[in-house]
Short mmCIF file of C-alpha atoms in Angstrom, two decimals:
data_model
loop_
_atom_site.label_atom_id
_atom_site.label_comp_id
_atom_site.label_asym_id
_atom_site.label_seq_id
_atom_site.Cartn_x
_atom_site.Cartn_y
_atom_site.Cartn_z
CA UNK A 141 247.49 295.68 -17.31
CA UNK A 142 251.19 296.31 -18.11
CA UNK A 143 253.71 293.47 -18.15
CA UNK A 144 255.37 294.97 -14.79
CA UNK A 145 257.68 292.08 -13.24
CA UNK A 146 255.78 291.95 -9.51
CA UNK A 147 257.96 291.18 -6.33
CA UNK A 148 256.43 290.19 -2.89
CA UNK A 149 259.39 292.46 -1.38
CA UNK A 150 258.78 294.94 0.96
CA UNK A 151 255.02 294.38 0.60
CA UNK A 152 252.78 294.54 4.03
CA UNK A 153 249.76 292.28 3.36
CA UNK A 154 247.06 292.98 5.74
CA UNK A 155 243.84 291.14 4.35
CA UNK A 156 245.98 287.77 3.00
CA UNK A 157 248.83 285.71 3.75
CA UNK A 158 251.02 283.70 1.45
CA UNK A 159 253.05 280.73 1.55
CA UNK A 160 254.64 279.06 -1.52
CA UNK A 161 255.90 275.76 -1.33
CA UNK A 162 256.63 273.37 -3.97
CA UNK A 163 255.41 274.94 -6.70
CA UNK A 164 252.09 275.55 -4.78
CA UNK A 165 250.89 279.43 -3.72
CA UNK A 166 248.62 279.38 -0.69
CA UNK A 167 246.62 282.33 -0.26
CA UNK A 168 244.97 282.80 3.04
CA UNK A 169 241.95 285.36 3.87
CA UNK A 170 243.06 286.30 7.09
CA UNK A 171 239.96 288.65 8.31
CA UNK A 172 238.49 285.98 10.81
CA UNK A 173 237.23 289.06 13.06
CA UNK A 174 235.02 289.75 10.06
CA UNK A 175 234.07 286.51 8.69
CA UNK A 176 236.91 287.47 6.24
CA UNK A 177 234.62 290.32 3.98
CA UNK A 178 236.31 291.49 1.33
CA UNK A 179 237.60 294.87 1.84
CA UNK A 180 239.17 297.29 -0.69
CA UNK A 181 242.84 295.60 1.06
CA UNK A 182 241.71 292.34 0.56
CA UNK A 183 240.47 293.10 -3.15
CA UNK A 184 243.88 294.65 -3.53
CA UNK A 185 245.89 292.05 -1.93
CA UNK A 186 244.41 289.33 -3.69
CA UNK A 187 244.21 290.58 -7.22
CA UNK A 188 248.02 291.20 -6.98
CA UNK A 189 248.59 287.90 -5.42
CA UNK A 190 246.73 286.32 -8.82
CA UNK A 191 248.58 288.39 -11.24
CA UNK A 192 252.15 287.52 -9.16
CA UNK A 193 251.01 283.90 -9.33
CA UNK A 194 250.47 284.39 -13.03
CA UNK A 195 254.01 285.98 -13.80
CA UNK A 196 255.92 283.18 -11.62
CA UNK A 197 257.27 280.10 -13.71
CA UNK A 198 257.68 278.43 -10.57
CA UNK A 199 254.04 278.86 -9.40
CA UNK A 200 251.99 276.00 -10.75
CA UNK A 201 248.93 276.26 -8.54
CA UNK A 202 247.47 278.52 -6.39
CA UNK A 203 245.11 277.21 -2.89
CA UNK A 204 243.07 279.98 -2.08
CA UNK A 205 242.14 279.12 1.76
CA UNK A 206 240.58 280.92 5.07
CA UNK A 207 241.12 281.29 8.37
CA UNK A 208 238.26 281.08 11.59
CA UNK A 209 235.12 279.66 10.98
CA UNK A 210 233.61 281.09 7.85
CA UNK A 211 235.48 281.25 4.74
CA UNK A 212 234.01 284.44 3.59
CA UNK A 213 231.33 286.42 3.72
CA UNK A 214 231.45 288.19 0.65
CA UNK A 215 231.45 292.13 0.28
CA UNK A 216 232.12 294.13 2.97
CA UNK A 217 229.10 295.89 3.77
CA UNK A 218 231.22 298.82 5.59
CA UNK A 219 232.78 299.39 2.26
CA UNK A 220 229.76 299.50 0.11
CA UNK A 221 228.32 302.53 2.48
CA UNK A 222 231.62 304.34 1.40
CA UNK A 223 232.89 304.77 4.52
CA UNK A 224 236.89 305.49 4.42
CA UNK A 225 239.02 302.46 6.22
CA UNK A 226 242.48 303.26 7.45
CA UNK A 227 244.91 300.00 6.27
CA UNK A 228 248.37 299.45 6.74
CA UNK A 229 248.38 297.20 3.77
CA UNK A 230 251.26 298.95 0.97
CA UNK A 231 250.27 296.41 -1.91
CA UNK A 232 249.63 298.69 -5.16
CA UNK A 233 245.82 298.47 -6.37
CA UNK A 234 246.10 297.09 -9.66
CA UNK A 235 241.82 296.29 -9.97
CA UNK A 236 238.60 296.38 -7.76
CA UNK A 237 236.46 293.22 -6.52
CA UNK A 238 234.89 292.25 -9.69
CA UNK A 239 238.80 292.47 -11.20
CA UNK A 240 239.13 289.16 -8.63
CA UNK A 241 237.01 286.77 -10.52
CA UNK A 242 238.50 287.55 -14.29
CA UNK A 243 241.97 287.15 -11.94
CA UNK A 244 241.30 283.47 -11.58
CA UNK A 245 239.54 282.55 -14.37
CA UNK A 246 242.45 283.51 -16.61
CA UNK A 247 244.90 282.74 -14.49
CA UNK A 248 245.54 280.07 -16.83
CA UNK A 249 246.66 277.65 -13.80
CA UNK A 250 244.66 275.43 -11.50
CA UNK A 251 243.26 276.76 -8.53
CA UNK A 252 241.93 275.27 -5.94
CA UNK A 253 239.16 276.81 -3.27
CA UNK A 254 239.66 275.14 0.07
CA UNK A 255 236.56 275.79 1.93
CA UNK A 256 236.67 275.06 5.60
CA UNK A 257 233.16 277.13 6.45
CA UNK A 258 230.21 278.42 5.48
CA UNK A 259 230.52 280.73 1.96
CA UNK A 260 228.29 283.71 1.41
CA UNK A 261 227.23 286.03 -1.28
CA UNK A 262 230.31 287.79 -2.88
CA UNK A 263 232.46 284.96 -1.98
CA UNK A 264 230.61 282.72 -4.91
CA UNK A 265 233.13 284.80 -7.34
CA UNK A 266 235.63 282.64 -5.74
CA UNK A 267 233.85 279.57 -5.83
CA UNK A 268 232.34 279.74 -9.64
CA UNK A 269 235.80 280.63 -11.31
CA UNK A 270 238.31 278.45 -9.54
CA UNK A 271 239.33 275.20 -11.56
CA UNK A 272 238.55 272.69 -8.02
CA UNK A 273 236.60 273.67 -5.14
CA UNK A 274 236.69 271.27 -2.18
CA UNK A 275 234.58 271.61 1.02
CA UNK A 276 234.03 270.72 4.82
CA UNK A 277 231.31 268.34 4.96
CA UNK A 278 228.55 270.72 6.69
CA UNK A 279 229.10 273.81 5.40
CA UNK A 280 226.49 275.85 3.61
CA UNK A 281 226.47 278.51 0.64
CA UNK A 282 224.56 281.08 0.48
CA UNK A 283 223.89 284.11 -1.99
CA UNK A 284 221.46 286.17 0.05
CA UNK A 285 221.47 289.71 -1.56
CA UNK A 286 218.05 289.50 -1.98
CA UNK A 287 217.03 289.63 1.53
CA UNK A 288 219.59 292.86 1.61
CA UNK A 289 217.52 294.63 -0.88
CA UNK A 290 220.75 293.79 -3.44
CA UNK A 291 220.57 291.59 -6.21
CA UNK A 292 223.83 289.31 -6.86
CA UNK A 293 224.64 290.92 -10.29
CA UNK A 294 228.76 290.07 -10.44
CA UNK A 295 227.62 286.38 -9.17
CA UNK A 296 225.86 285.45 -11.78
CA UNK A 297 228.20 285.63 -14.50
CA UNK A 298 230.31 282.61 -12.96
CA UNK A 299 227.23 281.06 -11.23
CA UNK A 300 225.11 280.30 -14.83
CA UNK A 301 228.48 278.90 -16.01
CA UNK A 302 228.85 276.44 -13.12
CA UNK A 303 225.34 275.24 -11.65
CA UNK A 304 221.86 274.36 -13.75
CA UNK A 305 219.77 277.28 -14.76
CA UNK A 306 216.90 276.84 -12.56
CA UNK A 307 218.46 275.72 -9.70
CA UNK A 308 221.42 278.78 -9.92
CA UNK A 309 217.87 280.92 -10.27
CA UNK A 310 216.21 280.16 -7.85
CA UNK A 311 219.53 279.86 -5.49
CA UNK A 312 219.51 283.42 -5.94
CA UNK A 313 216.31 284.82 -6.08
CA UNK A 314 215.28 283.40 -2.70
CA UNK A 315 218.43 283.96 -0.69
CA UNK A 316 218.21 280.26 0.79
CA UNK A 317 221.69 278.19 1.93
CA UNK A 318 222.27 274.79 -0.08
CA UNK A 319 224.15 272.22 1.78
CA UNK A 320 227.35 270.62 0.62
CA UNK A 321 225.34 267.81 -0.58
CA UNK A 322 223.30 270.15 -3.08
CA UNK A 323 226.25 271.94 -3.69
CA UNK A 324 228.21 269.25 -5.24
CA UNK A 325 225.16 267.99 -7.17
CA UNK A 326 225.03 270.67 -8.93
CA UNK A 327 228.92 271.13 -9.79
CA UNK A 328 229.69 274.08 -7.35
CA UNK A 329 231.79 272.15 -5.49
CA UNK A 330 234.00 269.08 -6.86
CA UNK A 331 233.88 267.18 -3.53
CA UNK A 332 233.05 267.50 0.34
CA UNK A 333 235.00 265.63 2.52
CA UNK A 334 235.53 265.59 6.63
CA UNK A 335 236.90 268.41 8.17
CA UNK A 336 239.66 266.79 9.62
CA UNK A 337 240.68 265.76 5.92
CA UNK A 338 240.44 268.73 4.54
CA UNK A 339 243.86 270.49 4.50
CA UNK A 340 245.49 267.15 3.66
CA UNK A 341 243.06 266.37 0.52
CA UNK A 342 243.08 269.84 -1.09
CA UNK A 343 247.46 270.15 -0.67
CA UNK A 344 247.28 266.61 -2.41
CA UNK A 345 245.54 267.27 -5.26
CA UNK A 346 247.07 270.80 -5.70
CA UNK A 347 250.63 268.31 -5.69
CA UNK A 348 248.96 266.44 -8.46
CA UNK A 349 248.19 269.01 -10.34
CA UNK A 350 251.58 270.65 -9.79
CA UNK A 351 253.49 267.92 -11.15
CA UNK A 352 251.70 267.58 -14.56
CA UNK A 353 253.01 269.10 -17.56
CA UNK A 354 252.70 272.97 -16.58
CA UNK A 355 252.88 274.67 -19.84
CA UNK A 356 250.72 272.61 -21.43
CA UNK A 357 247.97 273.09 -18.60
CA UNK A 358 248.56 276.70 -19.02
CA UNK A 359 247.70 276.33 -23.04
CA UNK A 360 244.88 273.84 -21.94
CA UNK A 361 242.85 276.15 -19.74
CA UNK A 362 243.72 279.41 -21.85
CA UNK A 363 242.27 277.54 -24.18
CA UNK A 364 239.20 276.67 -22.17
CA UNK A 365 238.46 279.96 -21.40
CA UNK A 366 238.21 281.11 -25.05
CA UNK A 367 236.26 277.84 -26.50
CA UNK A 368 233.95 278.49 -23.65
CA UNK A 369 232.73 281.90 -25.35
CA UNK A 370 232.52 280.45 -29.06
CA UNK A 371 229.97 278.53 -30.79
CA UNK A 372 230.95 275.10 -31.84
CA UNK A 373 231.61 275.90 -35.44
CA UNK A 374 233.88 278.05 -34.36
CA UNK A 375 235.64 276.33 -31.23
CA UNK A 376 236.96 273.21 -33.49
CA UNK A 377 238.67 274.73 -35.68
CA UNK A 378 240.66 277.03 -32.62
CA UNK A 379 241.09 273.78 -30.70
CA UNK A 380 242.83 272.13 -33.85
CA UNK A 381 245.28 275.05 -33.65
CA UNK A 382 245.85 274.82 -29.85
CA UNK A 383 246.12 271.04 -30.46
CA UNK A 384 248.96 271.37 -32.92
CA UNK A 385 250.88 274.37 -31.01
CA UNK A 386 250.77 272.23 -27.98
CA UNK A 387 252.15 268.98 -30.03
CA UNK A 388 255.18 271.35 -30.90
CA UNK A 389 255.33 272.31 -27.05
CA UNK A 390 258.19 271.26 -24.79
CA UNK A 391 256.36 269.73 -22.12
CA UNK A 392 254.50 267.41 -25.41
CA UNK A 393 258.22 266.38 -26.64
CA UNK A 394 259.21 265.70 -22.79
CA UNK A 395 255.99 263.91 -22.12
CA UNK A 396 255.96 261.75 -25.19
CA UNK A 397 260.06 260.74 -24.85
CA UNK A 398 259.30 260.07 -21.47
CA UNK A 399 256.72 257.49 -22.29
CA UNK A 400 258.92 255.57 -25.17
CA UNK A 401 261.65 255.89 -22.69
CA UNK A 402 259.66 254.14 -19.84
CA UNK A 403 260.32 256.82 -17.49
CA UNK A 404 258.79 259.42 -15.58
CA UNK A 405 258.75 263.02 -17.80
CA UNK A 406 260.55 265.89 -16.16
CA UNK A 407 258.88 269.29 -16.61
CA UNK A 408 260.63 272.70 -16.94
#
């Protein structure tokens, strides 16, 4: 993609709504009537939500959240028949659904999946390349393409990274939901906590994570991303570079005065 500066001005969001407050970028899934699918307008809306996020100094995490009951239900099934949908939404396409998951998993800045109902199918792109992912005690995920006649192809490529081999296998090749108990066990999720918790745990630890050194997590998970796809032999030697680029860093000199100064650092 080009280095375009993105603006929010002017845009009509349909699928999403955003809200950015100290430092943090809410995104909301705001299709309740239909368990919040993803649509070509939501696909749109979000990936240029992501790469906005990206661009903005002043954004240093991003809450993806839902509205109604279910937090998503993955692909829209009306748009995989290729029926045409009228949208008022004027956000330019800049990538398709599978564009969403490489969004966030080099977004290079933590991001947080608030999950305040039942996930489904599609909506495990979400789940699988997000840094956190906390969730309502009770809810259930699900990745049942199978019993659709559809394999979960695009899932798998986060899934195999996040939960054990044999359990992410047979997850998918029987369709069946895993509670938030299983869920965690296996590393989908980081936590589940009460429902009426929810909101207020997530926004703290996305404040947490906001006020740590924010170009040096940007280095740190760029950084993860690429180690993740070497062999060992080959990761060390990168990390030793990344190590000593971030030493040079501003946030490293800030952190480090801070600390002989007995004070708290203040990040650019």
């Amino acid at each position: 993609m080009s280095e375009q500066l993105l603006s929010l001005e002017g845009l009509v969001f349909e699928a999403i709504e955003l809200e950015s407050k100290d430092h943090i970028l809410t995104i909301t899934l705001n299709r309740p009537e239909r368990k919040n699918a993803i649509n070509k307008a939501m696909a749109t809306e979000l990936i240029y939500a992501l790469d906005y996020a990206k661009q903005q100094r002043d954004i240093r995490v991003v809450v993806l959240a839902a509205k109604g009951n279910i937090f998503c239900a993955g692909g829209d099934l009306s748009m995989m028949s290729g029926k045409k949908i009228e949208t008022t939404s004027t956000v330019p396409v800049r990538g398709g659904i599978d564009d969403i998951a490489l969004r966030l998993r080099h977004l290079n800045k933590p991001s947080i999946a608030c999950v305040q109902g039942h996930l489904f199918a599609g909506a495990l792109l979400f789940l699988c390349n997000v840094t956190h992912a906390i969730a309502t005690e009770g809810v259930t995920f699900s990745a049942p393409e199978i019993k659709r006649g559809i394999w979960p192809f695009m899932v798998m490529g986060g899934l195999f990274r996040i939960m054990p081999q044999r359990a992410a296998l047979d997850f998918v090749m029987r369709g069946n939901p895993v509670t938030t108990e299983q869920a965690e066990q296996w590393g989908l999720i980081n936590q589940a906590v009460p429902a009426d918790l929810l909101t207020d745990h997530v926004m703290s630890l996305a404040f947490e994570l906001a006020n740590l050194a924010p170009g040096s997590m940007q280095m740190g998970l760029a950084a993860f991303v690429k180690q993740n796809a070497m062999d060992f032999d080959s990761a060390l030697p990168f990390l030793r570079e990344q190590l000593d680029a971030c030493l040079q860093s501003p946030d490293a000199k800030e952190g480090i005065n801070a600390f002989l100064e007995k004070r708290e650092p203040k990040w650019d």
